[in-house]
mmCIF file of C-alpha atoms and ligand atoms in Angstrom:
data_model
loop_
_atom_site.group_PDB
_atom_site.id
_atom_site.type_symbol
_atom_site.label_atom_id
_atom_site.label_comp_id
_atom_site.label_asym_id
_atom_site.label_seq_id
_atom_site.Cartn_x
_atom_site.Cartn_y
_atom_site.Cartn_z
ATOM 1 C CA UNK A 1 81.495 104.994 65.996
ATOM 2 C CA UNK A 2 82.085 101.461 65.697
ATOM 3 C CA UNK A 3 84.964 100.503 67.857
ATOM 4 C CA UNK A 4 83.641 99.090 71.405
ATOM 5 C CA UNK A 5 86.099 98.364 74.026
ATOM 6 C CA UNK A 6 84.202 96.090 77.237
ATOM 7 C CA UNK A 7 83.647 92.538 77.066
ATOM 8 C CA UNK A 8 82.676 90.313 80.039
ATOM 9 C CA UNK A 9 83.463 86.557 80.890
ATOM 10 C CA UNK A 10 81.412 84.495 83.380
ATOM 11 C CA UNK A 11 83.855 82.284 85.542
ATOM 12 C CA UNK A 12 82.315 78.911 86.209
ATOM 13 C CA UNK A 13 83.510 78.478 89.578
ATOM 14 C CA UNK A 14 84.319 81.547 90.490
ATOM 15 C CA UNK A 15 80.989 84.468 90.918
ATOM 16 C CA UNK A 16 83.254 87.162 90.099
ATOM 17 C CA UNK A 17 83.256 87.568 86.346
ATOM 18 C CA UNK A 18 86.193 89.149 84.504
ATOM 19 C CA UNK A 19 85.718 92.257 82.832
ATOM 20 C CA UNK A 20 88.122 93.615 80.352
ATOM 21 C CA UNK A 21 88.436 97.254 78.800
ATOM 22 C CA UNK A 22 90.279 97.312 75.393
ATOM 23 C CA UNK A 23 91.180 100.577 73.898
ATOM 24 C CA UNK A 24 89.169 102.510 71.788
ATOM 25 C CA UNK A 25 91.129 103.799 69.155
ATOM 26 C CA UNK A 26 94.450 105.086 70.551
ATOM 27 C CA UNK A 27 94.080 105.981 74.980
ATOM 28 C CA UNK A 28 95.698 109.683 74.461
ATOM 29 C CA UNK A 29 98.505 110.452 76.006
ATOM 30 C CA UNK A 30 97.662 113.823 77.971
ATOM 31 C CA UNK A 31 94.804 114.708 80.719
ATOM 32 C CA UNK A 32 92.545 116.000 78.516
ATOM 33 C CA UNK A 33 92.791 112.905 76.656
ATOM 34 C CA UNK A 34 92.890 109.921 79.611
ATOM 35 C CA UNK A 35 90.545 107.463 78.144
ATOM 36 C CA UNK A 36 87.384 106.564 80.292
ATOM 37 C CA UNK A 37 86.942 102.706 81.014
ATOM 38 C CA UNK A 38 83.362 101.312 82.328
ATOM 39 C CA UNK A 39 82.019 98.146 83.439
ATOM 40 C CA UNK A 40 78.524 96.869 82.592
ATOM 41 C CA UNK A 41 78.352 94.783 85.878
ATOM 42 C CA UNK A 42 77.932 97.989 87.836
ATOM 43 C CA UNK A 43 80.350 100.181 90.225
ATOM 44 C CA UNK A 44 81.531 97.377 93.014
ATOM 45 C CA UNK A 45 82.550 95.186 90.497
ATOM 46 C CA UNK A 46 86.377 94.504 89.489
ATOM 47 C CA UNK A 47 87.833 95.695 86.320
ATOM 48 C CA UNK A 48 90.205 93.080 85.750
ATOM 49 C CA UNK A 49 92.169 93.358 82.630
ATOM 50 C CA UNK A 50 93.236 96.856 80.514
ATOM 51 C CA UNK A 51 94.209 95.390 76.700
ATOM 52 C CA UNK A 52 95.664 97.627 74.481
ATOM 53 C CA UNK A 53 97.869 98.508 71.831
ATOM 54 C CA UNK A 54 101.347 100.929 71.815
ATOM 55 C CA UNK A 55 101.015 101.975 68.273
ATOM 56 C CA UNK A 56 104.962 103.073 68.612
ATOM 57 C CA UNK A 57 107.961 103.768 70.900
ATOM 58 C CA UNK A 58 106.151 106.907 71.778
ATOM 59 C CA UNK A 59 103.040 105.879 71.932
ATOM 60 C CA UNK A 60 101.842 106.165 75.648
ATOM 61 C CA UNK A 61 98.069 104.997 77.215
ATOM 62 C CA UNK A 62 96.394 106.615 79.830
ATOM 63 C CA UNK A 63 93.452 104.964 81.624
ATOM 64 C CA UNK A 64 91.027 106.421 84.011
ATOM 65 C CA UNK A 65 90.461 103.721 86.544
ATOM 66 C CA UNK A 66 88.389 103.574 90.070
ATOM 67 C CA UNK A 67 90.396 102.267 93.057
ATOM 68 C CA UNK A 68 87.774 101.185 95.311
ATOM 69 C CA UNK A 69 90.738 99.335 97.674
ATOM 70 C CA UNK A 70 93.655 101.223 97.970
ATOM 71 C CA UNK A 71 95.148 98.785 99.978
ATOM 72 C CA UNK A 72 94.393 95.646 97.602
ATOM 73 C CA UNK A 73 95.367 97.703 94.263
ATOM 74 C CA UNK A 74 98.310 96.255 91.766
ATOM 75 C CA UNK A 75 98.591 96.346 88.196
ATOM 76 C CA UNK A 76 100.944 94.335 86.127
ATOM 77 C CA UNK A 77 101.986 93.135 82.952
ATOM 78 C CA UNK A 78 103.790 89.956 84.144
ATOM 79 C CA UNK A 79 102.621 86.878 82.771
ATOM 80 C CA UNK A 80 100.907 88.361 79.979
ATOM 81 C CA UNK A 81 101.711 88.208 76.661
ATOM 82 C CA UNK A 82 102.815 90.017 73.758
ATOM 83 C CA UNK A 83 104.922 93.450 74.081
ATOM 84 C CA UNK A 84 107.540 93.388 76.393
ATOM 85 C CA UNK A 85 109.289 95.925 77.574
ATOM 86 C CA UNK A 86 106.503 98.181 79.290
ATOM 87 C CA UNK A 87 106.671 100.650 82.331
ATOM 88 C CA UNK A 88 103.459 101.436 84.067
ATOM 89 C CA UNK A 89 102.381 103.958 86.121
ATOM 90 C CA UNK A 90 99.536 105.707 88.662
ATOM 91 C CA UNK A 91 98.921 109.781 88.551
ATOM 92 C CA UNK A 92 95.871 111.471 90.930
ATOM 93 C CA UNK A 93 93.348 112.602 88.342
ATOM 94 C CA UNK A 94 95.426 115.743 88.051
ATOM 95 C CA UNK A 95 98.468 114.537 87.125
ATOM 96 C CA UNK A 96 100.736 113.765 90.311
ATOM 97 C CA UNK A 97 102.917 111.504 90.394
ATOM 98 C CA UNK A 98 102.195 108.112 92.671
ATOM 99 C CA UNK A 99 104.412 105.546 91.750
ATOM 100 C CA UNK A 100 105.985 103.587 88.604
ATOM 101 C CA UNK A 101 107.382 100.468 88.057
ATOM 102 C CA UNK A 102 109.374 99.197 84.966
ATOM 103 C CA UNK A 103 110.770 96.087 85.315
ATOM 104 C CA UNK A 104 108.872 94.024 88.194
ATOM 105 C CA UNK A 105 112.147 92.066 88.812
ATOM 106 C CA UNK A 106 115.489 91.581 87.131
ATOM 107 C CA UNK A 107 114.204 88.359 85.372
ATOM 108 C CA UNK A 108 111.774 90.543 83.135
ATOM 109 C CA UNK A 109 111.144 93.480 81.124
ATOM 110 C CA UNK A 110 107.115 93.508 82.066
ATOM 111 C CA UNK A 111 106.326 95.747 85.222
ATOM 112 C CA UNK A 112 104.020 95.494 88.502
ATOM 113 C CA UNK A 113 102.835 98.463 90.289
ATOM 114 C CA UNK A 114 102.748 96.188 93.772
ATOM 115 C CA UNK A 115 99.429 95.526 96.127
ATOM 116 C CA UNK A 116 100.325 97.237 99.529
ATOM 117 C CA UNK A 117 103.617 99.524 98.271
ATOM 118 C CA UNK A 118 104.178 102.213 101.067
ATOM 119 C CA UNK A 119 104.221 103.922 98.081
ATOM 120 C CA UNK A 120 100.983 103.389 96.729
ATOM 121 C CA UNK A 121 97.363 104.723 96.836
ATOM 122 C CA UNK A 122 96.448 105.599 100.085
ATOM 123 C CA UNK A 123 92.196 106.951 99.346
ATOM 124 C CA UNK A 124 89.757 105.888 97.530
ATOM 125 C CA UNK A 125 88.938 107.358 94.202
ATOM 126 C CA UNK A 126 89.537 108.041 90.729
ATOM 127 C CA UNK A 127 93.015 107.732 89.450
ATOM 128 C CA UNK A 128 94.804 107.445 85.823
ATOM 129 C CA UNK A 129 96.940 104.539 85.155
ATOM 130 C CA UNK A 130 99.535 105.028 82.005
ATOM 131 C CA UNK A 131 101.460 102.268 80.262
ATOM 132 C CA UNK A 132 104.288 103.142 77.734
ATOM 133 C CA UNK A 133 107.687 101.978 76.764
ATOM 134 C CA UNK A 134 110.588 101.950 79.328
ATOM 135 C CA UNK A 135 111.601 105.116 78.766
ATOM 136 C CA UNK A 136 109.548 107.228 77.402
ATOM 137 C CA UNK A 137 108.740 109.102 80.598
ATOM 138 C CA UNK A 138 106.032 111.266 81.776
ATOM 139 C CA UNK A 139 107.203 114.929 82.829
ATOM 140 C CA UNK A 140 105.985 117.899 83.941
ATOM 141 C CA UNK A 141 105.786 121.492 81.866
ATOM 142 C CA UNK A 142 109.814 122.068 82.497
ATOM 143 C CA UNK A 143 110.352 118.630 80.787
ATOM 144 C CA UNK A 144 111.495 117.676 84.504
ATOM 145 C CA UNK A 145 110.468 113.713 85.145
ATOM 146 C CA UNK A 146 107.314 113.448 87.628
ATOM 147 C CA UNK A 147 109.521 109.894 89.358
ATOM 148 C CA UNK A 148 112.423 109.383 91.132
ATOM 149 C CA UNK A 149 114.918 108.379 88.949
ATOM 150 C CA UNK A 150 116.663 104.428 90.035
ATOM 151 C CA UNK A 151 116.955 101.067 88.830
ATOM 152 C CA UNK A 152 114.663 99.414 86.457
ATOM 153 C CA UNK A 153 113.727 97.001 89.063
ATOM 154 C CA UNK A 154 113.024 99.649 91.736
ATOM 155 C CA UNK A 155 109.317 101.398 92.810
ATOM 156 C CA UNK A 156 109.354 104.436 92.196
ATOM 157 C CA UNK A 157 107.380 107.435 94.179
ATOM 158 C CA UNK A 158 107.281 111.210 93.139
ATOM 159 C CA UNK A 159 110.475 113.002 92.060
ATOM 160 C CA UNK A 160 111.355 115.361 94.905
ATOM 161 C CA UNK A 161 111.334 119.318 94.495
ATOM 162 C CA UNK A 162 109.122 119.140 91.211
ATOM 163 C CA UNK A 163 106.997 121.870 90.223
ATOM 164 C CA UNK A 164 104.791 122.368 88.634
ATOM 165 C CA UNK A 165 103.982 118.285 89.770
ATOM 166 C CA UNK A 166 101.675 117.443 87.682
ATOM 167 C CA UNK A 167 101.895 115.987 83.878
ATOM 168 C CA UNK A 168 102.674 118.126 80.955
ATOM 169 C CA UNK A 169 103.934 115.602 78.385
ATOM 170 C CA UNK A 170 106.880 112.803 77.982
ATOM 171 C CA UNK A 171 110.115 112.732 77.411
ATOM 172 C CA UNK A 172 111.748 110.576 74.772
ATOM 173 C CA UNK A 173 114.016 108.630 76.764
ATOM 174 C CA UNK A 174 114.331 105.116 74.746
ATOM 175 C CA UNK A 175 117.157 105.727 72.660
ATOM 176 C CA UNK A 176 115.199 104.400 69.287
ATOM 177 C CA UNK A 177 114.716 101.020 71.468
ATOM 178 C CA UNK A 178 111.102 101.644 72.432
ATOM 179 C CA UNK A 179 108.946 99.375 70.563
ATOM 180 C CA UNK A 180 104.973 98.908 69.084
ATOM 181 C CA UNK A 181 102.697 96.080 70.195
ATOM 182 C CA UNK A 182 100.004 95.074 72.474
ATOM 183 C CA UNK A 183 99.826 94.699 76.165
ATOM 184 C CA UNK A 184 97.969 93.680 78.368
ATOM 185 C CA UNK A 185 97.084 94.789 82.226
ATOM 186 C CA UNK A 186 96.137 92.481 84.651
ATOM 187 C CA UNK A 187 94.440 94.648 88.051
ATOM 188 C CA UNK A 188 93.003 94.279 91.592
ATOM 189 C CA UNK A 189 91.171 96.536 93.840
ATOM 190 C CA UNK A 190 90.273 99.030 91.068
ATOM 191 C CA UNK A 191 87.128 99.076 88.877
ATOM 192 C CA UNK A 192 86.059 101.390 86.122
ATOM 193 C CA UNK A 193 85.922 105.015 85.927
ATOM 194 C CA UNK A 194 82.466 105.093 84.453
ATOM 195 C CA UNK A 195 80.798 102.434 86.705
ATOM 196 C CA UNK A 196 76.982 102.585 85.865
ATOM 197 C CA UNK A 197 75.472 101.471 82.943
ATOM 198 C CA UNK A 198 72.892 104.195 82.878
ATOM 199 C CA UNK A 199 76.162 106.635 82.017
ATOM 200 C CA UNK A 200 77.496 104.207 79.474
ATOM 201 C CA UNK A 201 75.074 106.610 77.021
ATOM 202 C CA UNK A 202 77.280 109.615 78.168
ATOM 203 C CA UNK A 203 80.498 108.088 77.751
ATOM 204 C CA UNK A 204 79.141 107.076 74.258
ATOM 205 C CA UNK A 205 78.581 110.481 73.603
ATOM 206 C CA UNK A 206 81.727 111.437 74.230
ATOM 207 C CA UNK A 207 83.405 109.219 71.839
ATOM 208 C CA UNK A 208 84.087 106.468 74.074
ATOM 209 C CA UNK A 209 81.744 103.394 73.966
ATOM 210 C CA UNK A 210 81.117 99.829 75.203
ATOM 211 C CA UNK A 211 78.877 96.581 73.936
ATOM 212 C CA UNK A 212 78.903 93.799 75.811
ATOM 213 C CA UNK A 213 80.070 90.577 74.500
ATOM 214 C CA UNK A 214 81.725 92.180 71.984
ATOM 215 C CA UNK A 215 85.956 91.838 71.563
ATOM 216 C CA UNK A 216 85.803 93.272 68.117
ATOM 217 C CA UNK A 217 89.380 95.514 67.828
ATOM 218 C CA UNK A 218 89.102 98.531 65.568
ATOM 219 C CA UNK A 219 89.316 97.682 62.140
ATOM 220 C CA UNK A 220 92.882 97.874 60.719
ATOM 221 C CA UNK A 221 93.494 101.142 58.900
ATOM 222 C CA UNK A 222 90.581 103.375 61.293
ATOM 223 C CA UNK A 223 92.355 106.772 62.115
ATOM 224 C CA UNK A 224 93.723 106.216 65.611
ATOM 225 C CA UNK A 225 92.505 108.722 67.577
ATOM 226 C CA UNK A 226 88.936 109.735 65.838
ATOM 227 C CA UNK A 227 87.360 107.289 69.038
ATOM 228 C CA UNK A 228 89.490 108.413 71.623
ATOM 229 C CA UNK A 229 87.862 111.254 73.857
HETATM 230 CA CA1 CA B 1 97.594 103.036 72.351
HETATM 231 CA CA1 CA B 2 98.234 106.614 73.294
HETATM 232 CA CA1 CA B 3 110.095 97.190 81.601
#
């Protein structure tokens, strides 16, 4: 294993460092694949950034995150750089359906899952957050979409009168316009899914690692997915 994913900058003025997971390998795309994220500063502390990499228009990344304040919790990829059309979304550890955003207004492609949505995580808790091209969207086993369907701008709960409700796959809905490139995921309120440094050993274990200091992306030409877990 040589791919490590956490690195951690100080702010001067500000006690609350940053701490940002990059992929290891390729996030999978399925439940049984959500990629773990942890944070060497400890379980209260903020994850603040998810970077990554969508390797193709059907490439989609799922992150296990911690939302320790529901009410405070937003992720977005406005005013980040790099790729630009992305959707993201939130799914209960089993695969339910929270809410999605694709475009955050109608002045950009990049998306913001909102701080404070009526729609948004009410508890405390482990959660999966996915990021993917606009359109390639996450269904359930009937290839029925787990959102409400609406405009691009809109924020998006659980599609009504689904079942099963939970997530099976995705659904090729780009039309050949879904793109590769990095992004990059700005949160609050949520922290890592693998808080304590003690289990950083398991996570390592289980193909899924983290050095700090280190930004080092996996070298060009590693097979994608031999890191993910
Ligand atoms: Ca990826
Ligand atoms: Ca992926
Ligand atoms: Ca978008």
């Amino acid at each position: 294993m040589t791919a490590i994913a956490c690195s951690v900058a100080p702010a001067i003025a500000n006690p609350v460092a940053t701490v940002t997971w990059h992929e290891v390998g390729d996030a999978g795309q399925t439940l049984a694949s959500v990629q773990q994220t942890s944070n060497p500063n400890g379980s209260s502390q903020p994850l603040t950034t998810i970077a990554g990499n969508l390797e193709s228009g059907t490439d989609a990344d799922l992150y296990m995150i911690s939302i320790y304040d529901p009410a405070a919790f937003s992720a977005t990829t406005v005013g980040t750089t790099g790729f630009g059309d992305t959707q993201l979304f939130l799914l209960t550890l089993t695969g339910q359906a929270i809410y999605l955003n694709d475009d955050a207004d109608s002045g950009t492609f990049f998306s913001t899952l909102p701080g404070g949505s009526p729609l948004g995580p009410i508890s405390a808790g482990l959660y999966i957050l996915g990021v993917a091209n606009a359109g390639y969207d996450p269904v359930n086993a009937f290839n029925e979409l787990l959102f409400d369907i609406g405009l691009f701008t809109d924020v998006r709960g659980p599609a009504g009168n689904l079942q099963p409700t939970s997530l099976a796959g995705f659904t090729d809905n780009t039309f050949g316009f879904g793109a590769a490139g990095d992004y990059t995921i700005t949160l609050t309120g949520a922290g890592a899914s693998v808080p304590e440094p003690a289990s950083l050993l398991l996570v390592a274990m289980a193909g899924v690692g983290c050095t700090l200091g280190s930004r080092r992306r996996k070298p060009a030409g590693t097979s994608a997915d031999t890191l993910a877990a």
